[in-house]
Short mmCIF file of C-alpha atoms and ligand atoms in Angstrom, two decimals:
data_model
loop_
_atom_site.label_atom_id
_atom_site.label_comp_id
_atom_site.label_asym_id
_atom_site.label_seq_id
_atom_site.Cartn_x
_atom_site.Cartn_y
_atom_site.Cartn_z
CA MET A 1 -7.61 11.20 -2.07
CA ILE A 2 -11.00 11.44 -3.61
CA GLU A 3 -14.08 13.09 -2.26
CA VAL A 4 -17.42 11.64 -3.20
CA GLU A 5 -20.88 13.03 -2.79
CA GLU A 6 -24.00 10.89 -2.34
CA GLN A 7 -26.44 11.29 -5.23
CA THR A 8 -29.72 10.66 -3.45
CA ASN A 9 -32.73 12.93 -4.06
CA SER A 10 -34.20 12.56 -0.64
CA GLY A 11 -34.59 15.46 1.64
CA LYS A 12 -31.75 14.31 3.85
CA SER A 13 -28.45 16.06 3.35
CA ARG A 14 -26.15 14.26 0.99
CA ARG A 15 -23.23 12.42 2.57
CA ILE A 16 -19.71 13.54 1.67
CA LEU A 17 -17.08 10.80 2.06
CA GLN A 18 -13.33 10.69 1.43
CA PHE A 19 -11.23 7.73 0.32
CA TYR A 20 -7.55 6.98 0.12
CA LEU A 21 -6.45 5.17 -3.06
CA ILE A 22 -3.50 3.00 -3.86
CA ASP A 23 -2.65 1.64 -7.31
CA GLY A 24 -1.48 -1.83 -6.21
CA HIS A 25 0.11 -2.90 -9.60
CA HIS A 26 2.16 -0.53 -11.70
CA HIS A 27 5.38 -0.77 -13.65
CA ILE A 28 8.50 1.39 -13.94
CA GLY A 29 11.24 0.65 -16.45
CA GLU A 30 11.39 -0.43 -20.09
CA ASP A 31 10.08 -3.77 -21.35
CA VAL A 32 11.67 -5.81 -24.16
CA ASP A 33 8.14 -5.56 -25.71
CA ASN A 34 8.69 -1.76 -25.89
CA HIS A 35 6.20 -0.93 -23.11
CA LYS A 36 7.91 1.77 -21.00
CA ASN A 37 7.43 4.15 -18.19
CA LEU A 38 10.91 5.33 -17.22
CA THR A 39 10.07 7.91 -14.53
CA VAL A 40 7.27 8.79 -12.11
CA ASN A 41 6.18 11.62 -14.51
CA GLY A 42 4.58 8.98 -16.75
CA SER A 43 2.69 7.65 -13.76
CA PHE A 44 1.40 11.08 -12.70
CA ASN A 45 0.31 11.78 -16.30
CA PHE A 46 -1.54 8.52 -16.37
CA PHE A 47 -3.40 9.38 -12.98
CA ARG A 48 -4.30 12.74 -14.58
CA SER A 49 -5.73 11.05 -17.67
CA ILE A 50 -7.92 8.88 -15.46
CA TRP A 51 -9.31 11.91 -13.71
CA ASN A 52 -10.01 13.66 -17.02
CA LEU A 53 -11.70 10.64 -18.48
CA LEU A 54 -13.78 10.19 -15.40
CA ASN A 55 -15.06 13.79 -15.75
CA THR A 56 -15.79 13.24 -19.37
CA LYS A 57 -17.87 10.15 -18.46
CA TYR A 58 -19.84 12.08 -15.90
CA GLU A 59 -20.65 14.74 -18.55
CA GLU A 60 -21.74 12.04 -21.06
CA GLN A 61 -23.99 10.60 -18.39
CA ILE A 62 -25.85 13.93 -18.04
CA THR A 63 -26.20 14.65 -21.75
CA ASN A 64 -27.14 11.17 -22.92
CA SER A 65 -28.35 8.42 -20.81
CA SER A 66 -26.08 5.85 -22.33
CA PHE A 67 -24.63 4.68 -18.97
CA PRO A 68 -25.37 1.07 -18.34
CA GLU A 69 -27.60 0.48 -15.33
CA TYR A 70 -24.77 -0.99 -13.26
CA PHE A 71 -22.87 2.31 -13.52
CA LYS A 72 -25.71 4.39 -12.10
CA CYS A 73 -24.10 6.60 -9.43
CA ARG A 74 -24.77 6.32 -5.70
CA PHE A 75 -21.72 8.40 -5.07
CA LYS A 76 -20.17 10.82 -7.53
CA ILE A 77 -16.45 11.62 -7.32
CA LYS A 78 -16.23 15.40 -6.95
CA ARG A 79 -12.62 16.22 -6.39
CA VAL A 80 -9.09 14.74 -5.97
CA PHE A 81 -6.58 16.23 -3.52
CA PRO A 82 -3.50 15.18 -1.46
CA SER A 83 -4.11 13.57 1.92
CA PRO A 84 -3.15 15.77 4.87
CA PRO A 85 0.44 14.48 5.36
CA LEU A 86 1.21 15.30 1.72
CA ASN A 87 -0.60 18.56 1.64
CA PHE A 88 2.61 20.56 1.26
CA LEU A 89 2.96 19.09 -2.25
CA ARG A 90 -0.35 20.60 -3.27
CA SER A 91 1.03 23.61 -5.06
CA ASP A 92 3.72 21.67 -6.98
CA SER A 93 2.62 21.50 -10.62
CA LEU A 94 4.32 18.07 -11.01
CA TYR A 95 1.44 16.58 -9.06
CA ALA A 96 -1.48 18.76 -10.23
CA ASN A 97 -4.65 16.70 -10.64
CA SER A 98 -2.73 13.48 -10.08
CA TRP A 99 -4.17 12.75 -6.67
CA LEU A 100 -6.75 10.14 -7.64
CA PHE A 101 -4.22 7.64 -6.50
CA ASP A 102 -2.34 8.80 -3.35
CA GLN A 103 0.37 6.13 -3.71
CA PHE A 104 1.21 3.45 -6.19
CA ILE A 105 3.14 0.21 -5.97
CA ALA A 106 5.54 -0.30 -8.94
CA PHE A 107 7.86 -3.08 -10.03
CA PRO A 108 10.22 -3.62 -12.93
CA PHE A 109 8.98 -4.72 -16.44
CA HIS A 110 10.75 -7.52 -18.28
CA ASP A 111 13.37 -4.82 -18.59
CA LYS A 112 15.72 -4.33 -21.50
CA PHE A 113 18.46 -3.54 -19.00
CA ARG A 114 17.72 -6.40 -16.50
CA GLU A 115 20.87 -8.29 -17.20
CA LYS A 116 23.39 -5.54 -16.61
CA PRO A 117 26.07 -7.05 -14.41
CA ARG A 118 26.26 -6.39 -10.70
CA GLU A 119 29.29 -4.51 -9.33
CA ASP A 120 31.19 -7.73 -8.80
CA GLY A 121 30.59 -8.65 -12.52
CA LYS A 122 28.04 -11.30 -11.80
CA ILE A 123 24.78 -11.26 -13.73
CA VAL A 124 21.81 -11.31 -11.45
CA GLN A 125 18.60 -10.61 -13.31
CA TYR A 126 16.79 -7.44 -12.39
CA HIS A 127 19.60 -6.33 -9.99
CA ASN A 128 19.95 -3.28 -12.08
CA SER A 129 16.19 -2.74 -12.44
CA ASN A 130 15.64 -3.06 -8.68
CA THR A 131 18.45 -0.71 -7.83
CA ARG A 132 17.18 1.86 -10.33
CA LEU A 133 13.65 1.60 -8.94
CA ALA A 134 14.86 2.31 -5.36
CA ARG A 135 16.67 5.37 -6.62
CA ILE A 136 13.48 6.68 -8.15
CA ILE A 137 11.61 6.01 -4.88
CA SER A 138 14.01 8.20 -3.02
CA SER A 139 14.14 10.93 -5.61
CA ASN A 140 12.33 14.24 -4.87
CA GLU A 141 9.98 13.72 -7.82
CA SER A 142 8.41 10.60 -6.32
CA GLY A 143 6.97 12.81 -3.46
CA CYS A 144 6.96 9.73 -1.25
CA ARG A 145 4.07 8.39 -3.30
CA LEU A 146 5.93 5.44 -4.82
CA ILE A 147 6.29 2.06 -3.07
CA GLY A 148 8.50 -0.53 -4.82
CA TYR A 149 8.70 -4.30 -5.12
CA CYS A 150 11.81 -6.02 -6.45
CA ARG A 151 11.55 -8.33 -9.43
CA ILE A 152 13.29 -11.73 -8.97
CA ASN A 153 13.95 -14.63 -11.36
CA PRO A 154 14.11 -17.88 -9.28
CA LEU A 155 16.12 -19.47 -12.15
CA ASP A 156 19.10 -17.40 -10.68
CA GLU A 157 18.91 -19.81 -7.70
CA LYS A 158 21.28 -18.77 -4.95
CA LEU A 159 21.85 -15.42 -6.51
CA ALA A 160 18.11 -14.82 -6.56
CA ILE A 161 18.02 -15.14 -2.75
CA GLU A 162 20.89 -12.69 -2.49
CA GLU A 163 18.92 -10.31 -4.63
CA VAL A 164 15.87 -10.64 -2.32
CA ASP A 165 17.99 -9.92 0.76
CA TYR A 166 19.66 -6.94 -0.98
CA SER A 167 16.33 -5.53 -2.26
CA ILE A 168 14.48 -5.77 1.06
CA LEU A 169 17.33 -4.97 3.46
CA ASN A 170 19.54 -2.53 1.47
CA LEU A 171 17.13 -1.01 -0.98
CA GLY A 172 14.18 -0.96 1.37
CA LEU A 173 11.79 -2.39 -1.20
CA SER A 174 8.50 -3.72 0.17
CA GLY A 175 7.59 -6.76 -1.79
CA ILE A 176 8.51 -9.24 -4.55
CA LYS A 177 7.28 -9.56 -8.17
CA LEU A 178 7.53 -12.90 -9.91
CA HIS A 179 6.66 -13.54 -13.61
CA PRO A 180 6.71 -17.29 -14.46
CA LEU A 181 5.72 -16.70 -18.13
CA SER A 182 8.16 -14.04 -19.24
CA ASP A 183 11.00 -15.39 -17.05
CA GLU A 184 10.39 -18.79 -18.58
CA TRP A 185 9.53 -21.10 -15.70
CA ASN A 186 5.80 -21.32 -16.34
CA GLU A 187 5.82 -25.14 -16.53
CA ARG A 188 4.28 -27.97 -14.62
CA ASP A 189 7.66 -29.61 -14.19
CA TYR A 190 9.16 -26.51 -12.67
CA PHE A 191 6.35 -26.04 -10.08
CA GLU A 192 6.01 -29.74 -9.21
CA GLU A 193 9.64 -31.01 -9.40
CA ASN A 194 12.06 -28.10 -9.45
CA SER A 195 10.54 -25.49 -7.18
CA PHE A 196 13.24 -25.52 -4.49
CA TRP A 197 14.46 -22.01 -5.21
CA LEU A 198 11.03 -20.64 -5.68
CA LYS A 199 10.08 -21.95 -2.23
CA GLU A 200 13.27 -20.44 -0.79
CA ILE A 201 12.20 -17.06 -2.13
CA LEU A 202 8.67 -17.46 -0.54
CA LYS A 203 10.31 -18.44 2.77
CA ARG A 204 12.34 -15.28 2.65
CA ALA A 205 9.24 -13.35 1.91
CA LEU A 206 7.60 -14.80 5.03
CA LYS A 207 10.63 -13.98 7.10
CA TYR A 208 10.55 -10.31 5.95
CA SER A 209 6.70 -10.22 5.94
CA VAL A 210 6.62 -8.86 2.39
CA PRO A 211 3.93 -9.72 -0.19
CA VAL A 212 4.81 -11.71 -3.32
CA ILE A 213 2.82 -10.98 -6.52
CA PHE A 214 2.74 -13.56 -9.22
CA ASP A 215 1.79 -12.59 -12.78
CA CYS A 216 -0.75 -15.26 -13.60
CA ARG A 217 -2.38 -15.60 -17.04
CA PHE A 218 -3.69 -19.09 -17.00
CA VAL A 219 -5.78 -21.24 -14.67
CA ASN A 220 -3.03 -23.94 -14.71
CA THR A 221 -0.50 -21.42 -13.35
CA LEU A 222 -2.96 -20.52 -10.62
CA LYS A 223 -3.32 -24.19 -9.67
CA TRP A 224 0.46 -24.65 -9.40
CA ILE A 225 0.76 -21.53 -7.30
CA TYR A 226 -2.11 -22.63 -5.04
CA ASN A 227 -0.36 -26.03 -4.59
CA ILE A 228 2.97 -24.39 -3.73
CA VAL A 229 1.19 -22.39 -0.98
CA LEU A 230 -0.48 -25.48 0.44
CA GLU A 231 2.82 -27.37 0.41
CA LEU A 232 4.56 -24.51 2.19
CA GLU A 233 1.86 -24.15 4.74
CA LYS A 234 2.21 -27.86 5.58
CA GLU A 235 5.97 -27.61 5.78
CA PHE A 236 5.76 -24.58 8.16
CA ILE A 237 3.18 -26.32 10.38
CA GLN A 238 5.48 -29.38 10.50
CA ASN A 239 8.27 -27.10 11.65
CA ARG A 240 6.09 -25.82 14.47
CA PHE A 241 5.32 -22.37 13.12
CA GLU A 242 2.16 -20.95 14.63
CA LYS A 243 -0.66 -20.86 12.00
CA SER A 244 -1.46 -17.22 12.97
CA TYR A 245 2.17 -16.34 12.12
CA ILE A 246 2.03 -18.09 8.81
CA TYR A 247 -1.21 -16.39 7.82
CA LYS A 248 -0.02 -12.98 8.81
CA ASN A 249 3.31 -13.14 7.10
CA LEU A 250 2.91 -15.29 3.98
CA LYS A 251 1.11 -13.05 1.50
CA ILE A 252 0.75 -14.40 -2.11
CA ILE A 253 -1.00 -12.08 -4.63
CA ILE A 254 -2.37 -13.41 -7.82
CA ALA A 255 -2.33 -10.73 -10.51
CA HIS A 256 -5.27 -10.15 -12.90
CA ILE A 257 -7.79 -12.50 -11.21
CA GLY A 258 -10.42 -11.13 -13.63
CA PHE A 259 -8.96 -13.32 -16.32
CA LEU A 260 -9.03 -16.56 -14.30
CA ASN A 261 -12.64 -17.60 -14.82
CA ASP A 262 -12.66 -20.80 -12.75
CA ASP A 263 -13.86 -21.96 -9.38
CA ILE A 264 -10.37 -22.84 -8.38
CA LEU A 265 -9.84 -19.01 -8.14
CA PHE A 266 -12.43 -18.62 -5.40
CA SER A 267 -11.03 -21.67 -3.47
CA ALA A 268 -7.58 -20.12 -3.65
CA LEU A 269 -8.85 -16.76 -2.49
CA SER A 270 -10.49 -18.48 0.45
CA HIS A 271 -7.06 -19.51 1.70
CA PRO A 272 -5.72 -17.07 4.32
CA CYS A 273 -2.44 -16.59 2.45
CA ILE A 274 -3.81 -15.86 -1.06
CA TYR A 275 -4.96 -12.51 -2.46
CA GLY A 276 -5.75 -11.03 -5.84
CA ASP A 277 -5.57 -7.83 -7.84
CA LEU A 278 -8.34 -6.44 -10.00
CA THR A 279 -6.12 -5.13 -12.90
CA GLY A 280 -7.69 -5.32 -16.36
CA LEU A 281 -11.32 -5.36 -15.36
CA PHE A 282 -13.80 -3.12 -17.16
CA SER A 283 -17.48 -2.70 -18.00
CA SER A 284 -19.82 -5.38 -16.69
CA ARG A 285 -16.83 -7.70 -15.90
CA THR A 286 -16.25 -5.82 -12.64
CA ARG A 287 -19.80 -6.37 -11.51
CA ASP A 288 -19.71 -10.11 -12.46
CA LEU A 289 -16.42 -10.74 -10.62
CA MET A 290 -17.68 -8.89 -7.47
CA ASP A 291 -20.84 -11.05 -7.63
CA ASN A 292 -18.77 -14.23 -7.78
CA LEU A 293 -16.32 -13.10 -5.06
CA GLN A 294 -19.24 -12.36 -2.76
CA LYS A 295 -20.82 -15.68 -3.48
CA LYS A 296 -17.86 -18.04 -3.69
CA VAL A 297 -15.04 -16.81 -1.43
CA VAL A 298 -15.48 -18.54 1.94
CA CYS A 299 -14.07 -17.13 5.13
CA PRO A 300 -11.89 -19.81 6.74
CA PHE A 301 -12.06 -18.19 10.26
CA SER A 302 -15.27 -19.27 12.08
CA ASN A 303 -14.31 -17.08 15.10
CA LEU A 304 -14.90 -13.82 13.19
CA ALA A 305 -18.12 -11.82 13.59
CA PRO A 306 -20.85 -12.66 11.00
CA LEU A 307 -20.37 -9.38 9.09
CA GLU A 308 -16.64 -9.91 8.96
CA GLN A 309 -17.16 -13.35 7.58
CA LYS A 310 -19.62 -12.09 5.02
CA TYR A 311 -17.27 -9.45 3.71
CA TYR A 312 -14.06 -11.48 4.10
CA TRP A 313 -13.74 -11.50 0.30
CA SER A 314 -13.19 -7.64 0.24
CA THR A 315 -10.08 -8.11 2.43
CA LYS A 316 -8.59 -10.46 -0.22
CA VAL A 317 -8.69 -8.22 -3.36
CA PHE A 318 -7.49 -4.75 -4.30
CA MET A 319 -7.43 -2.27 -7.11
CA GLY A 320 -4.52 -1.82 -9.57
CA SER A 321 -3.84 -0.42 -13.01
CA ASP A 322 -1.05 -2.62 -14.36
CA PHE A 323 0.12 0.53 -16.12
CA THR A 324 1.34 0.60 -18.96
CA TYR A 325 -0.49 -2.61 -20.01
CA PHE A 326 -4.00 -1.37 -19.27
CA GLU A 327 -5.61 2.02 -19.76
CA ALA A 328 -7.42 4.82 -17.96
CA PHE A 329 -10.78 3.48 -18.85
CA HIS A 330 -10.20 0.35 -16.86
CA ILE A 331 -9.76 2.27 -13.67
CA VAL A 332 -12.64 4.62 -14.59
CA ASP A 333 -14.97 1.65 -15.08
CA GLN A 334 -13.93 0.06 -11.79
CA LEU A 335 -14.52 3.31 -9.85
CA LEU A 336 -17.86 3.89 -11.52
CA TYR A 337 -18.89 0.43 -10.49
CA PHE A 338 -17.62 0.62 -6.86
CA PHE A 339 -19.56 3.89 -6.37
CA SER A 340 -22.74 2.68 -8.16
CA GLU A 341 -26.14 2.08 -6.73
CA ASP A 342 -25.83 -1.59 -7.72
CA PHE A 343 -22.66 -2.17 -5.72
CA TYR A 344 -23.91 -0.04 -2.80
CA ASN A 345 -26.99 -2.32 -2.52
CA LYS A 346 -24.83 -5.40 -2.73
CA ILE A 347 -22.67 -4.33 0.27
CA ASP A 348 -25.72 -3.26 2.23
CA GLY A 349 -24.49 0.32 2.25
CA ASN A 350 -21.33 -0.68 4.11
CA VAL A 351 -18.84 1.75 2.54
CA SER A 352 -15.86 0.32 4.46
CA ILE A 353 -16.01 -2.49 1.84
CA ILE A 354 -15.19 0.12 -0.83
CA GLN A 355 -12.33 1.37 1.30
CA ASN A 356 -10.95 -2.18 1.44
CA LEU A 357 -10.86 -2.47 -2.35
CA LEU A 358 -9.41 1.03 -2.89
CA SER A 359 -6.54 0.74 -0.36
CA ASP A 360 -7.02 -0.95 3.01
CA THR A 361 -6.52 -4.53 1.74
CA ILE A 362 -3.13 -3.69 0.13
CA LEU A 363 -2.05 -1.50 3.01
CA ASN A 364 -2.59 -4.46 5.29
CA LEU A 365 -0.21 -6.60 3.11
CA LEU A 366 2.66 -4.15 3.18
CA PRO A 367 5.34 -4.70 5.85
CA ASN A 368 4.80 -2.73 8.94
CA ASP A 369 7.26 -2.54 11.84
CA PHE A 370 4.64 -1.76 14.34
CA GLN A 371 2.49 -4.73 13.50
CA GLN A 372 5.43 -7.06 13.81
CA ASN A 373 6.64 -5.93 17.17
CA SER A 374 3.82 -5.08 19.39
CA ILE A 375 5.27 -6.11 22.79
CA SER A 376 4.61 -3.34 25.19
CA ASN A 377 7.71 -1.39 26.11
CA THR A 378 7.51 0.42 29.49
CA LEU A 379 11.15 0.97 30.18
CA LYS A 380 12.98 2.72 27.42
CA SER A 381 11.57 6.22 27.19
CA LYS A 382 14.58 6.97 25.03
CA SER A 383 13.02 5.16 22.09
CA VAL A 384 10.11 7.58 21.56
CA THR A 385 9.54 11.26 21.55
CA SER A 386 6.74 13.40 20.24
CA LEU A 387 5.83 16.84 19.11
CA ILE A 388 2.54 18.59 19.44
CA PHE A 389 1.76 21.67 17.41
CA ASN A 390 -1.06 23.79 16.15
CA LYS A 391 -2.93 23.03 12.96
CA ASN A 392 -1.74 26.07 11.04
CA LEU A 393 1.80 24.76 11.29
CA TYR A 394 0.95 21.35 9.87
CA ASN A 395 2.24 21.85 6.31
CA LYS A 396 5.45 23.56 7.44
CA VAL A 397 6.30 20.86 9.90
CA ILE A 398 5.69 17.99 7.51
CA SER A 399 7.62 19.60 4.72
CA SER A 400 10.52 20.25 7.11
CA ILE A 401 10.53 16.58 8.04
CA PHE A 402 10.62 15.61 4.45
CA SER A 403 13.38 17.93 3.57
CA LEU A 404 15.39 16.99 6.62
CA PHE A 405 15.45 13.31 5.50
CA LYS A 406 15.88 14.07 1.81
CA ASN A 407 18.97 16.20 2.55
CA ASN A 408 20.60 13.71 4.83
CA ALA A 409 23.37 12.16 2.73
CA SER A 410 23.81 9.20 5.02
CA SER A 411 20.30 7.95 4.26
CA GLN A 412 19.75 7.90 0.54
CA ASN A 413 17.06 5.25 0.38
CA PRO A 414 13.78 5.82 2.10
CA LYS A 415 12.94 2.51 3.61
CA PHE A 416 9.27 3.10 3.52
CA PHE A 417 6.51 5.66 3.65
CA ARG A 418 2.94 5.00 4.21
CA ILE A 419 -0.16 6.89 5.15
CA ASP A 420 -3.03 5.05 6.76
CA LYS A 421 -6.38 6.36 7.31
CA ASP A 422 -7.90 4.88 10.35
CA LEU A 423 -6.16 1.43 10.08
CA SER A 424 -6.87 -0.91 12.85
CA HIS A 425 -3.37 -1.89 13.85
CA PHE A 426 -2.44 1.78 14.18
CA LYS A 427 -5.30 2.16 16.46
CA GLN A 428 -4.13 -0.65 18.47
CA PHE A 429 -0.64 0.66 18.49
CA LEU A 430 -1.23 4.26 19.33
CA ASP A 431 -4.73 4.90 20.29
CA SER A 432 -5.94 2.33 22.69
CA ASP A 433 -3.69 3.44 25.50
CA SER A 434 -2.26 6.66 24.19
CA PHE A 435 -2.89 10.35 24.32
CA TYR A 436 -5.79 10.19 22.00
CA THR A 437 -8.06 8.23 24.16
CA LYS A 438 -6.79 9.18 27.60
CA ASN A 439 -6.18 12.87 27.19
CA PHE A 440 -8.43 14.03 24.40
CA THR A 441 -11.77 12.33 24.82
CA ILE A 442 -13.37 14.26 21.93
CA GLN A 443 -10.78 12.84 19.57
CA LYS A 444 -11.67 9.34 20.58
CA GLN A 445 -15.15 9.83 19.15
CA ASN A 446 -13.69 11.15 15.96
CA LEU A 447 -11.26 8.41 15.03
CA ASN A 448 -12.78 8.29 11.57
CA SER A 449 -11.21 11.58 10.67
CA GLN A 450 -7.81 10.47 11.85
CA TYR A 451 -4.82 9.97 9.50
CA ASN A 452 -1.67 8.19 10.44
CA PHE A 453 1.56 7.96 8.55
CA TYR A 454 4.88 6.68 9.16
CA PHE A 455 8.11 6.68 7.30
CA LYS A 456 11.36 5.15 7.86
CA TRP A 457 14.79 6.04 6.51
CA SER A 458 17.91 4.06 7.01
CA ASN A 459 19.78 5.23 10.16
CA ASN A 460 16.95 7.44 11.20
CA PRO A 461 13.93 7.13 13.44
CA ILE A 462 10.63 5.87 12.28
CA ILE A 463 8.18 8.70 12.38
CA VAL A 464 4.58 8.21 13.15
CA SER A 465 1.97 10.88 13.02
CA GLY A 466 -1.53 10.95 14.27
CA THR A 467 -3.34 13.87 12.91
CA ILE A 468 -6.90 14.84 13.65
CA PRO A 469 -8.26 17.47 11.28
CA ASN A 470 -10.36 20.17 12.93
CA MET A 471 -10.04 18.67 16.33
CA MET A 472 -8.81 21.10 19.00
CA ASN A 473 -6.49 22.43 16.30
CA ARG A 474 -3.80 20.02 17.37
CA PHE A 475 -1.56 17.47 15.79
CA ILE A 476 0.81 15.03 17.31
CA ILE A 477 3.72 13.49 15.67
CA TYR A 478 5.58 10.63 17.39
CA PHE A 479 9.18 9.85 16.64
CA PHE A 480 10.40 6.33 17.21
CA ASN A 481 13.92 5.04 17.32
CA SER A 482 14.15 2.58 14.36
CA SER A 483 16.24 0.17 16.44
CA ASP A 484 13.36 -0.29 18.84
CA PRO A 485 9.85 -0.13 17.31
CA SER A 486 8.24 -2.01 20.21
CA LYS A 487 4.97 -0.78 21.47
CA PRO A 488 5.35 2.08 24.01
CA SER A 489 3.15 2.20 27.03
CA PHE A 490 0.87 5.24 27.71
CA GLU A 491 3.32 6.55 30.32
CA VAL A 492 6.13 6.51 27.81
CA LEU A 493 4.10 8.30 25.22
CA LYS A 494 2.90 10.85 27.77
CA ASN A 495 6.39 11.52 29.08
CA SER A 496 7.67 11.88 25.46
CA ALA A 497 5.43 14.81 24.81
CA THR A 498 7.22 18.05 24.26
CA ASP A 499 5.62 21.27 25.08
CA ILE A 500 3.14 22.83 22.66
CA GLN A 501 4.90 26.08 22.97
CA MET A 502 8.03 24.53 21.53
CA ILE A 503 7.11 25.62 17.98
CA SER A 504 5.55 28.98 17.84
CA ASN A 505 3.06 29.80 15.16
CA ASP A 506 5.28 32.22 13.33
CA SER A 507 8.30 29.97 13.20
CA SER A 508 10.26 29.95 9.94
CA ASN A 509 11.05 26.70 8.10
CA GLU A 510 14.68 26.93 9.28
CA GLU A 511 13.58 27.25 12.95
CA ILE A 512 11.30 24.27 12.62
CA THR A 513 13.94 22.25 10.86
CA SER A 514 16.60 22.97 13.51
CA LYS A 515 14.15 22.05 16.34
CA LEU A 516 13.38 18.76 14.59
CA LYS A 517 17.08 18.08 14.34
CA VAL A 518 17.50 18.41 18.07
CA LEU A 519 14.61 16.04 18.66
CA ILE A 520 15.99 13.43 16.28
CA GLU A 521 19.55 13.77 17.70
CA ASN A 522 18.30 13.21 21.21
CA LEU A 523 16.33 10.21 20.11
CA ASN A 524 19.15 8.63 18.16
CA ASN A 525 21.81 9.66 20.64
CA VAL A 526 23.99 10.69 17.76
CA GLN A 527 24.89 13.78 16.01
CA TYR A 528 22.70 14.53 13.09
CA SER A 529 24.63 15.50 9.99
CA ASP A 530 23.48 17.08 6.72
ZN1 ZN B 1 2.00 -6.17 -14.57
#
């Protein structure tokens, strides 16, 4: 996370704000063009170099006034640090000064090793890359900060669909990367005449509610992608899919929109299913693109409140590095602009717009069990349990949870991990009728300081936590049975609460871990085994 301080000279006290950041476009592997980033260490080094460069820029700004006007600070980034659920990693030197991005979304390059045969001897492109990426995600080094998309080549036809199923269902990857140019299908004929398998991939993505990111260098490619989305939308509507279902689950991301200088871009981004990443932008280009987005992206939903319509564009774009193709200065320039006086004035001081660009937009695109299944569940109290404990135990409890899952041999691949600060569907899911609002009224007023996270391992419960820093010194973690993530009623949540005395303040890590095991066993109705 980053903490920023307002740079106003007025007598009022300066505001301090905190933001959660996700790098929405990042690569792991080794490209045939020799770009490579084989492990997460390269990623953390890159994040450190961004933080160092940013500080150098701030020093330059003080000593000579060479900063362009559009970079003039409204907020200055003062420090980077792990968000509360990952606080137990703070002392690990592997992550030191790397917290500018809390999490990052990576996918394979045009890998040298992408054609290594599958176990059955068949060659399915990127099968090896996708499997390797999933292994890195579940490694200790990733610190649960890495989210992965599989890379797929639609020219593999039926095998490409198998690879999508395998990547999402078996490897637990959270999205799909497609690269028409380097995988050699960036042609009008392909999109207009031979796109059957491409459409099949997009239909699978809708079924699994995972985003699909297209590398897109040319305006022509953008037009073809836009057309495919319109054709699919029409087909789904003809097949009696609800529009709201299509718009929620078909999520097409156009990479590097800063290079697509054409009005077709803004029409595409006005479509409910199309999004864009900001990779590669620097200097005044960030300002110019933001100006155009604000002017030209039109909200297609007339039922939204006027302010939501006005800032609809900020829910369609997000930050990304495209590491290793772009460099630290691209991210530094973007951050300088988003925290500038110029941008602050453009968004009428509404800092939630900045939060959208830094992480909320992309978090909303990632698949979420709770979002998908929000039917209220009043009967099965077996499917949820919770734990309440004092603040000083927070790091110990979270680190025990992590080690518990890491050490469980039956669940090698973490399905997913995410941290959400104050995200609306979590509020709907947990807050509206839960402990927070009914039992702890003070916390209701302080929802802005709340963090939620959940993570999900194969064969294990989903874990959700609501944490409220400095509020009554208490934290609550909810455990959900992964076979039943339906929305629990308030009564179910209340009955699930275990006694606050359950974990005493001087408990050892071993004691905490063994108590957690009992909770999980009861929830899963199975014996937990290491
Ligand atoms: Zn890329």
